[in-house]
Coordinates of C-alpha atoms and ligand atoms in Angstrom, one line a residue:
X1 CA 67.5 -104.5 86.0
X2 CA 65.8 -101.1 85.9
X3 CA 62.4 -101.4 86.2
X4 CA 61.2 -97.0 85.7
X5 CA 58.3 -97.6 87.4
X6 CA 56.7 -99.7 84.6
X7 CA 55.3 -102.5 86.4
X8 CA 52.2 -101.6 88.9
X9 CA 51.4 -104.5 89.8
X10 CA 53.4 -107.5 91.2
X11 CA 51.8 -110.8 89.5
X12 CA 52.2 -114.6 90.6
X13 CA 53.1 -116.6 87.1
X14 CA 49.9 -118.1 85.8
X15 CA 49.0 -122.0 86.4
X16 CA 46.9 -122.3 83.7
X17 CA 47.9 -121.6 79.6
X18 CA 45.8 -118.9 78.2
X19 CA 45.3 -119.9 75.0
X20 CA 45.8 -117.5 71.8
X21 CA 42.2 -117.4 71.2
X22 CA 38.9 -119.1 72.0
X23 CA 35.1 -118.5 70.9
X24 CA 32.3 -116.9 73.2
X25 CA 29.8 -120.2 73.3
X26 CA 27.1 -119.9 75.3
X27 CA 23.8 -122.2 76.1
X28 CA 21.8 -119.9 73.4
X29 CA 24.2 -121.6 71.2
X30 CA 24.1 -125.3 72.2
X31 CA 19.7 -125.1 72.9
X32 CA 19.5 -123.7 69.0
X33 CA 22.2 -126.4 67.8
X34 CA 20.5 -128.9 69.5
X35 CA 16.8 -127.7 68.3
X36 CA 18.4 -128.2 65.0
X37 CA 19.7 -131.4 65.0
X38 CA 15.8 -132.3 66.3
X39 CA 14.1 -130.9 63.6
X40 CA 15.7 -133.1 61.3
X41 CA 16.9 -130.3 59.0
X42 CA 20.6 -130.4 58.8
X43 CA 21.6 -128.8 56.1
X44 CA 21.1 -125.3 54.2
X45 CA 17.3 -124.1 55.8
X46 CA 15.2 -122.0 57.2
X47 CA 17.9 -121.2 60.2
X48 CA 20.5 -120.3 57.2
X49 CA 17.7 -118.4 55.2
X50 CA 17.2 -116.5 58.9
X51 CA 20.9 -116.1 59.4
X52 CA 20.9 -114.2 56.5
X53 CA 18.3 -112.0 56.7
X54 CA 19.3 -110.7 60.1
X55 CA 23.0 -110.5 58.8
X56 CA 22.0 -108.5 55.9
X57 CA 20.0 -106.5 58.5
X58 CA 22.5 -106.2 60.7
X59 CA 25.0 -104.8 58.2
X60 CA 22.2 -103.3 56.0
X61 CA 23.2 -105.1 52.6
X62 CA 20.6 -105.7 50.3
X63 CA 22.1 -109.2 49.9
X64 CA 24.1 -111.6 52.1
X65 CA 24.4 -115.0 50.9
X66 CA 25.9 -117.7 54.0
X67 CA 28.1 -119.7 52.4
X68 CA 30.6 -122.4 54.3
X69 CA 33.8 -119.8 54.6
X70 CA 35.1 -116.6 53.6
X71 CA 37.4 -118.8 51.0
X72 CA 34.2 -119.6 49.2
X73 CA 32.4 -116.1 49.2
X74 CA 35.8 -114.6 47.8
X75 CA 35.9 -117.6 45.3
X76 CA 32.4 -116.6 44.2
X77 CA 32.5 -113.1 44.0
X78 CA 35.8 -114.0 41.7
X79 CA 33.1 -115.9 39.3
X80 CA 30.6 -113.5 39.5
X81 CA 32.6 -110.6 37.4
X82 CA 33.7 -113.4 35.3
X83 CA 37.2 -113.8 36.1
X84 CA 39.4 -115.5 33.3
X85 CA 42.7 -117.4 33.3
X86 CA 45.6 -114.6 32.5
X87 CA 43.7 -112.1 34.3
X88 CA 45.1 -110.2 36.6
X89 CA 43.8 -109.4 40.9
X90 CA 45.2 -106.9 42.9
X91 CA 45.4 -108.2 45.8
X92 CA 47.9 -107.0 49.6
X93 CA 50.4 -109.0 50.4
X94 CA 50.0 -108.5 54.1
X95 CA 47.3 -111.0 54.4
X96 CA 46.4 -114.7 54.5
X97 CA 46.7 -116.8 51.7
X98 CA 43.0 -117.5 51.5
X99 CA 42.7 -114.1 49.7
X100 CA 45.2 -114.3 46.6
X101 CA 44.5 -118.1 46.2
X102 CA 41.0 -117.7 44.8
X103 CA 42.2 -115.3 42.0
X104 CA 44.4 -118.8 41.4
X105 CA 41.3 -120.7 40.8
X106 CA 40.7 -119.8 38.2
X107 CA 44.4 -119.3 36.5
X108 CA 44.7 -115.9 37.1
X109 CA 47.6 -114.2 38.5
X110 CA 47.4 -112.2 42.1
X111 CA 49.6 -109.0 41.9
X112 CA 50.9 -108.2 45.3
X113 CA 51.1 -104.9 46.4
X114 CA 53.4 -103.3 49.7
X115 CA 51.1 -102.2 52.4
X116 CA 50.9 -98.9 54.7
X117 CA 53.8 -99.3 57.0
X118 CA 51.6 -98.4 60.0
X119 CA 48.1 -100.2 59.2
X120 CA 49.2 -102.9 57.1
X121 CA 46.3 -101.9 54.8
X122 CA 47.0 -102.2 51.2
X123 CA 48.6 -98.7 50.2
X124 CA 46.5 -96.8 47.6
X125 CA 49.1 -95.2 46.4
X126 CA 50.9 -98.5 45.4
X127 CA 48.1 -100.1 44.1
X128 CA 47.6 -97.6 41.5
X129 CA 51.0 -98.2 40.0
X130 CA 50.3 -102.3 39.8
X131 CA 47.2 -101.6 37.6
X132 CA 47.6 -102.8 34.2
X133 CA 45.1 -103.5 30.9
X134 CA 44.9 -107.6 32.3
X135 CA 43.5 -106.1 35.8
X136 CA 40.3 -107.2 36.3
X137 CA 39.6 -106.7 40.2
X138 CA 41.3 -105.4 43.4
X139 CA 40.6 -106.9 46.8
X140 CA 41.2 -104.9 49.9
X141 CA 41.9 -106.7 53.7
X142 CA 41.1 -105.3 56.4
X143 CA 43.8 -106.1 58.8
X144 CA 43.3 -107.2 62.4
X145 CA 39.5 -105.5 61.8
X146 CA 41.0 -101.8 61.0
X147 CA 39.4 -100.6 57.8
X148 CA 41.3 -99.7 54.6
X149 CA 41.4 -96.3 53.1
X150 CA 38.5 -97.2 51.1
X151 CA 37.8 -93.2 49.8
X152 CA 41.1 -93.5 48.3
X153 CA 40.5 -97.6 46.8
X154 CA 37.1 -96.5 45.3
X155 CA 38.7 -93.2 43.9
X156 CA 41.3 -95.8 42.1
X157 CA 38.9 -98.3 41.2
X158 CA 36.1 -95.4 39.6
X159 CA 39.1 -94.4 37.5
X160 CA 40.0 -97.9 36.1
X161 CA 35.9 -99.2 36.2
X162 CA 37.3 -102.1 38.5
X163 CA 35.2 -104.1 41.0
X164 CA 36.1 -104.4 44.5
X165 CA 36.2 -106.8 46.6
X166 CA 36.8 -106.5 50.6
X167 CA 38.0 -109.6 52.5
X168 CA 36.6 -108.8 56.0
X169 CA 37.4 -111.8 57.5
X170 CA 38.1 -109.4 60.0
X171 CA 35.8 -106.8 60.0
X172 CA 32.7 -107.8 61.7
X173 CA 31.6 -105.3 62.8
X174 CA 33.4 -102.3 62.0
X175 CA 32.9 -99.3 60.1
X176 CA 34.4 -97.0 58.0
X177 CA 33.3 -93.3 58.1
X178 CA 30.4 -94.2 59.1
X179 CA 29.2 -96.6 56.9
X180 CA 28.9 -100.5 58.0
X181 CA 31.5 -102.6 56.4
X182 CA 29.5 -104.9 54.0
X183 CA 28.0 -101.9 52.7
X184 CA 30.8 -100.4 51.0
X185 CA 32.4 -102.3 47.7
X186 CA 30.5 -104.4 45.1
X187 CA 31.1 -107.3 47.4
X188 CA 32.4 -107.8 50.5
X189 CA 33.5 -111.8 52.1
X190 CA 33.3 -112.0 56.1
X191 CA 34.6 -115.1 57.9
X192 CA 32.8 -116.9 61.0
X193 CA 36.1 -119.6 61.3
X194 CA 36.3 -120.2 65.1
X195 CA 38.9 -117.9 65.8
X196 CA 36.9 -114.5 64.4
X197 CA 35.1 -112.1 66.0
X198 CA 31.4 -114.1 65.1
X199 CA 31.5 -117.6 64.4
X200 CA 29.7 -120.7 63.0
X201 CA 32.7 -123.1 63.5
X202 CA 33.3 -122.9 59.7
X203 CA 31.6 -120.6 57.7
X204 CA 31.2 -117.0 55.7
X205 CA 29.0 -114.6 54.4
X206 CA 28.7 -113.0 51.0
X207 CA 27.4 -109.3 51.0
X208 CA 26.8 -107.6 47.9
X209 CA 24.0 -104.4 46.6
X210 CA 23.5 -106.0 43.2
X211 CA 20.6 -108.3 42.4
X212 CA 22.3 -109.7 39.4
X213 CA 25.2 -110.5 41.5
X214 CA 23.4 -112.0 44.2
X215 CA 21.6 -114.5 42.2
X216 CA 24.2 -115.8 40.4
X217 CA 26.2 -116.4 43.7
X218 CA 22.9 -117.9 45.5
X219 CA 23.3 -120.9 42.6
X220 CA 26.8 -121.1 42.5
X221 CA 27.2 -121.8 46.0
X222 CA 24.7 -124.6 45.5
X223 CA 26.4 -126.6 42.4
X224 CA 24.9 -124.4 39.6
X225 CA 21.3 -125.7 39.9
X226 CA 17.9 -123.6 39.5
X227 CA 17.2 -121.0 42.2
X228 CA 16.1 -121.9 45.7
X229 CA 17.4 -125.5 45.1
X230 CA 17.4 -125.9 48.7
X231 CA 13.3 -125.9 48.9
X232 CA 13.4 -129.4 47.1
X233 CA 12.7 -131.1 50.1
X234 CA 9.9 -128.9 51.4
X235 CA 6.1 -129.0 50.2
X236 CA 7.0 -125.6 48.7
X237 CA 9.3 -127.3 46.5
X238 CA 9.7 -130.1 44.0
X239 CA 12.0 -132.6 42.9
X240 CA 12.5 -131.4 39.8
X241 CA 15.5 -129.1 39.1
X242 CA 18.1 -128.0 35.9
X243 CA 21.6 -127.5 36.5
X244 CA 22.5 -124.8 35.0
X245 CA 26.2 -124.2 35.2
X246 CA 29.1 -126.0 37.0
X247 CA 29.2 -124.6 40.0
X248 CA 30.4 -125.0 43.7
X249 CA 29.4 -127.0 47.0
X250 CA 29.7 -123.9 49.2
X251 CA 26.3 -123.8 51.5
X252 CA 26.3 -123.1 54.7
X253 CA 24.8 -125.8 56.8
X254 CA 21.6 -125.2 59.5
X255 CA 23.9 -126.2 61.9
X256 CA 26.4 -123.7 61.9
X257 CA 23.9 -121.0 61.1
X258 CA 22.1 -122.5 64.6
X259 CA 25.0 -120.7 66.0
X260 CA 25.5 -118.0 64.0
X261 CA 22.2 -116.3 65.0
X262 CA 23.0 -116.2 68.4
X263 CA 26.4 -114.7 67.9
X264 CA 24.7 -112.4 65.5
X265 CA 22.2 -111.2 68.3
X266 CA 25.3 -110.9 70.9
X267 CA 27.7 -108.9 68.4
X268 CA 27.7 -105.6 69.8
X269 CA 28.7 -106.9 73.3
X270 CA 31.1 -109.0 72.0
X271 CA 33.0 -105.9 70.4
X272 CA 32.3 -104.6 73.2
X273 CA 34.3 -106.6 75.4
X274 CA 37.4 -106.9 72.4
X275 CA 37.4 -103.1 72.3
X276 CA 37.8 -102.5 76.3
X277 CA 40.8 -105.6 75.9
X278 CA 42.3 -103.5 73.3
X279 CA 42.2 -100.1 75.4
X280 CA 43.9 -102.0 78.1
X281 CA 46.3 -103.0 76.3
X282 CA 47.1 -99.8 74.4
X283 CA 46.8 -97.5 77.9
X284 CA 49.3 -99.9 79.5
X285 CA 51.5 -100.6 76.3
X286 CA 52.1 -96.7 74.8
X287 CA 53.7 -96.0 77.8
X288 CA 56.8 -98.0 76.4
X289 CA 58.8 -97.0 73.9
X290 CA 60.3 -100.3 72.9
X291 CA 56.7 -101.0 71.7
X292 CA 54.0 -99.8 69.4
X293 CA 50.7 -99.8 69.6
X294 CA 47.9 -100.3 66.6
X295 CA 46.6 -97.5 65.1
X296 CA 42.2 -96.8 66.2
X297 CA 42.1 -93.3 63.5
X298 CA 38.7 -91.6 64.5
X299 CA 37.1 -92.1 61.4
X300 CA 36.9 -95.7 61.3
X301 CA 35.5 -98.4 63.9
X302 CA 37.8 -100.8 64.6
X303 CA 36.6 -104.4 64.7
X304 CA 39.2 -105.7 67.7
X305 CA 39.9 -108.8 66.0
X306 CA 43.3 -108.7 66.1
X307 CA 45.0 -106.8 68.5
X308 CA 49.0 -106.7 66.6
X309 CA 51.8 -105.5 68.9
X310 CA 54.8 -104.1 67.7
X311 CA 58.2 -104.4 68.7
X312 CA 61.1 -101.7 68.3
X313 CA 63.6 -103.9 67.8
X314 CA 66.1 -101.4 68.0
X315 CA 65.4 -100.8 71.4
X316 CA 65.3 -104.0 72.5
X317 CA 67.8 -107.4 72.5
X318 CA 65.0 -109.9 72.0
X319 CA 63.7 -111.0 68.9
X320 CA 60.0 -111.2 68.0
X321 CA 60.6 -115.2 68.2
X322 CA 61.9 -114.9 71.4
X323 CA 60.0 -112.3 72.7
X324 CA 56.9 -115.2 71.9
X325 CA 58.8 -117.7 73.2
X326 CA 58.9 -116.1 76.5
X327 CA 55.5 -115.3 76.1
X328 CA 54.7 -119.1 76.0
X329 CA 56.5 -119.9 79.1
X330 CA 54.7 -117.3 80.7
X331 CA 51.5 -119.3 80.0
X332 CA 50.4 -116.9 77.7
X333 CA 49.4 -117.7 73.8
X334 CA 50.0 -115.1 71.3
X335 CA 50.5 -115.7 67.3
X336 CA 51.9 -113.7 64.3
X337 CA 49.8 -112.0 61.5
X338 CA 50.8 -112.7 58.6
X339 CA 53.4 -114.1 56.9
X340 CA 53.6 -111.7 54.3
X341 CA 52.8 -113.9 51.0
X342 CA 55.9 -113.2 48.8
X343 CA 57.8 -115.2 51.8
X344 CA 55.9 -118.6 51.3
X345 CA 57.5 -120.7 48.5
X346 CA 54.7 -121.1 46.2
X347 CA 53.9 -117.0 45.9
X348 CA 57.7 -116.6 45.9
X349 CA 58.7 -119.2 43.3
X350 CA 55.3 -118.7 40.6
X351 CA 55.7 -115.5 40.7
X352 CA 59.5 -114.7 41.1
X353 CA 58.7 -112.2 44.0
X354 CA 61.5 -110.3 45.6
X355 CA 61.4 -109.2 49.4
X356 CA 62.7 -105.8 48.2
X357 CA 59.4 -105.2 46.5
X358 CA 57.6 -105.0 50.2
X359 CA 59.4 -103.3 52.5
X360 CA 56.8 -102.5 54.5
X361 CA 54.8 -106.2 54.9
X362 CA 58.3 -107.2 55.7
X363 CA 59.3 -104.8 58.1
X364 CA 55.8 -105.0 59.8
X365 CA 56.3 -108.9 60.0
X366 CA 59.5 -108.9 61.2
X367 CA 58.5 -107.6 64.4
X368 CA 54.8 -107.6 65.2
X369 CA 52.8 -110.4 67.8
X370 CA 49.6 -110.7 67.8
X371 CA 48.2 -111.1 71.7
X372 CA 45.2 -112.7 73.1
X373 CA 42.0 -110.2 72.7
X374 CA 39.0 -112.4 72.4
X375 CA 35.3 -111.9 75.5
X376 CA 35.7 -114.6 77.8
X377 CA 39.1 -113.0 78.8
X378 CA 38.6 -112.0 82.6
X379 CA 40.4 -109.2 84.3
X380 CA 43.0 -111.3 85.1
X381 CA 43.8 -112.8 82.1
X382 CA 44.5 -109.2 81.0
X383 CA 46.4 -108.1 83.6
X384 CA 48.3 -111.5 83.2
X385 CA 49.4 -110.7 79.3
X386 CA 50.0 -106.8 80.3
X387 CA 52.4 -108.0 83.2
X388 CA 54.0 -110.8 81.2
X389 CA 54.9 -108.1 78.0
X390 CA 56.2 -105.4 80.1
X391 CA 58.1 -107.9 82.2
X392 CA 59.6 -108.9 78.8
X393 CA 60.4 -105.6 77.6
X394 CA 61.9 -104.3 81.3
X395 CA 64.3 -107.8 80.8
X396 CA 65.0 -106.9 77.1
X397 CA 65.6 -103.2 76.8
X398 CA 69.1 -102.0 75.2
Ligands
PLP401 C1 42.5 -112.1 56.0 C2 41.8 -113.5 55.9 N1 41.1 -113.7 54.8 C3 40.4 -114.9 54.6 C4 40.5 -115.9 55.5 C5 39.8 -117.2 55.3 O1 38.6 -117.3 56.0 P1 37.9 -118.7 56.0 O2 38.6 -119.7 56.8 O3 36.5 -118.4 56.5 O4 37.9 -119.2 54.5 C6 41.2 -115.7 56.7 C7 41.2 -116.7 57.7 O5 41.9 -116.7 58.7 C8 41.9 -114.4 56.9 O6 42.6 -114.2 58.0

């Protein structure tokens, strides 16, 4: 075996499993849970109504509604232009299913579009060419936290007066020229499931500029019924109320929002800590050239959510499911993101998709890991996944 130097540092084989990802929980979190579940407010209250005026803050939306995932905020924005069965949603097919289902909701169709063969970004240039008459909306993703071309998206959609909607599930917080993600599109859906970069267990957040909007949304999430429906139990409100359309059981409950305000407060550290992870990794993998490392452009902040390896398979005689196997009997988790969405049977089989059509998702898929990058990682733990890839590669190179 020729080893060219690669490996600095000689490493005993880890005891212990290091899982794919885990969330930063601290006491903050568990002393404001608990203070919750003593004040006897479960549900949707003042800690939510605080959540989301420090997240809007934070991000400096005029509006950011919490709501109980990123599923639901997408949902809602979807009802809020007034999407209607046979309508059509552009929507990448380089991302999780969560973002094409909503437009299903509501029996209209998803149109998939290839990607950016090196962000995995929906590619402006083939969006354009999927716009038709029946288009109603396009929704960007922002892959592994790296921001899409939005200059290019918004020159589209100003052409074709389309909404757009930006799943940063994520993209908290990141930036794109400058300007906050949340801040950019007529709505943008961040997720706090327990794997992202803030989390509330389960939950999401709905930013948007327009009042109109963010009303509707606000009484949507909380089964259609008159504004601040939450208030009934409090001597500011009353018991009366009017439902006023059929809407949705999507608040976000005290509980979780007990714990998003400490992860809120900690954000900035916790990239932070993702972003020094990720320039490890990058310093000690783009040495190699059997693997490539994700793009950071200078114009955009990068959230770290993801941190997505990829393997030249050419150079190499392991596949990428091999190359994770090993990876697990190294003790070290990883994962893949995504599954491009004209592979799973029900995108595939409604919609008669063809692999051809997305060269790039599939090519990117074929051969891209995603490894470990989350802030309780120590020094070790790093040093552990850098040793256990280029061990890997120095076994595996043709
Ligand atoms: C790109 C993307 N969009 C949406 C979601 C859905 O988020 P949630 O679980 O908060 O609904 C996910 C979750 O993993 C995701 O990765």
């Amino acid at each position: 075996m020729e080893y060219r130097g690669l490996i600095r540092e000689k490493r005993s084989p880890r005891t212990t499993f290091l899982p794919f990802a885990l969330p930063y929980i601290t006491q903050a979190e568990i002393d404001e849970v608990v203070d919750t579940l003593r004040s006897g407010w479960l549900t949707t209250g003042p800690k939510t109504k605080r959540f989301e005026r420090e997240f809007a803050q934070r991000v400096g939306a005029p509006y950011a509604l919490a709501v109980n995932s990123a599923t639901a905020a997408m949902h809602l924005a979807l009802d809020a232009i007034g999407l209607q069965p046979g309508d059509e949603v552009i929507v990448p097919d380089y991302t999780f299913t969560a973002t094409a289902e909503v437009v299903v909701y509501f029996r209209a169709r998803p149109i998939l579009v290839d990607v950016d063969p090196v962000t995995c970004n929906i590619d402006p240039a083939q969006l354009e060419k999927h716009i038709t008459p029946r288009t109603r909306a396009i929704m960007v993703v922002h892959i592994a936290g790296l921001p899409a071309e939005m200059d290019a998206i918004h020159a589209i959609a100003k052409a074709y007066s389309l909404p757009v909607i930006e799943d940063a599930a994520h993209a908290f917080p990141a930036k794109y020229r400058g300007q906050m993600i949340g801040t950019i599109s007529d709505f943008t859906a961040f997720s706090f499931y327990v794997t992202k970069p803030l989390t509330t267990g389960e939950g999401g957040m709905l930013t948007t500029a327009n009042p109109e909007y963010a009303e509707r949304i606000a009484m949507m999430t909380l089964h259609g019924i008159s504004r601040d429906a939450w208030k009934r139990y409090t001597s500011e409100g009353s018991w009366y109320y009017e439902v006023l359309q059929a809407g949705y059981k999507y608040n976000m409950t005290d509980i979780a929002a007990a714990i998003g305000l400490h992860q809120l407060a900690r954000s900035e550290w916790l990239l932070e800590r993702r972003r020094a992870i990720a320039q490890r990794y990058t310093d000690a993998f783009s040495r190699l050239p059997e693997l490539e490392t994700p793009l950071n452009p200078a114009h955009i902040e990068h959230a770290w959510h993801l941190y997505m390896l990829r393997l030249n398979l050419e150079r190499l005689t392991i596949t990428r499911d091999a190359f994770i196997q090993t990876l697990t009997k190294a003790s070290i988790g990883s994962s893949v993101h995504f599954i491009p969405l004209h592979l799973h049977p029900y995108y595939r089989d409604m919609y008669q998709l063809a692999a051809r059509d997305f060269p790039a998702a599939l090519h990117a898929y074929q051969r891209v890991i995603s490894l470990p990058i989350y802030p309780s990682m120590t020094d070790e733990d790093v040093k552990d996944v850098i040793a256990a890839v280029e061990q890997i590669i120095v076994a595996h190179r043709k």
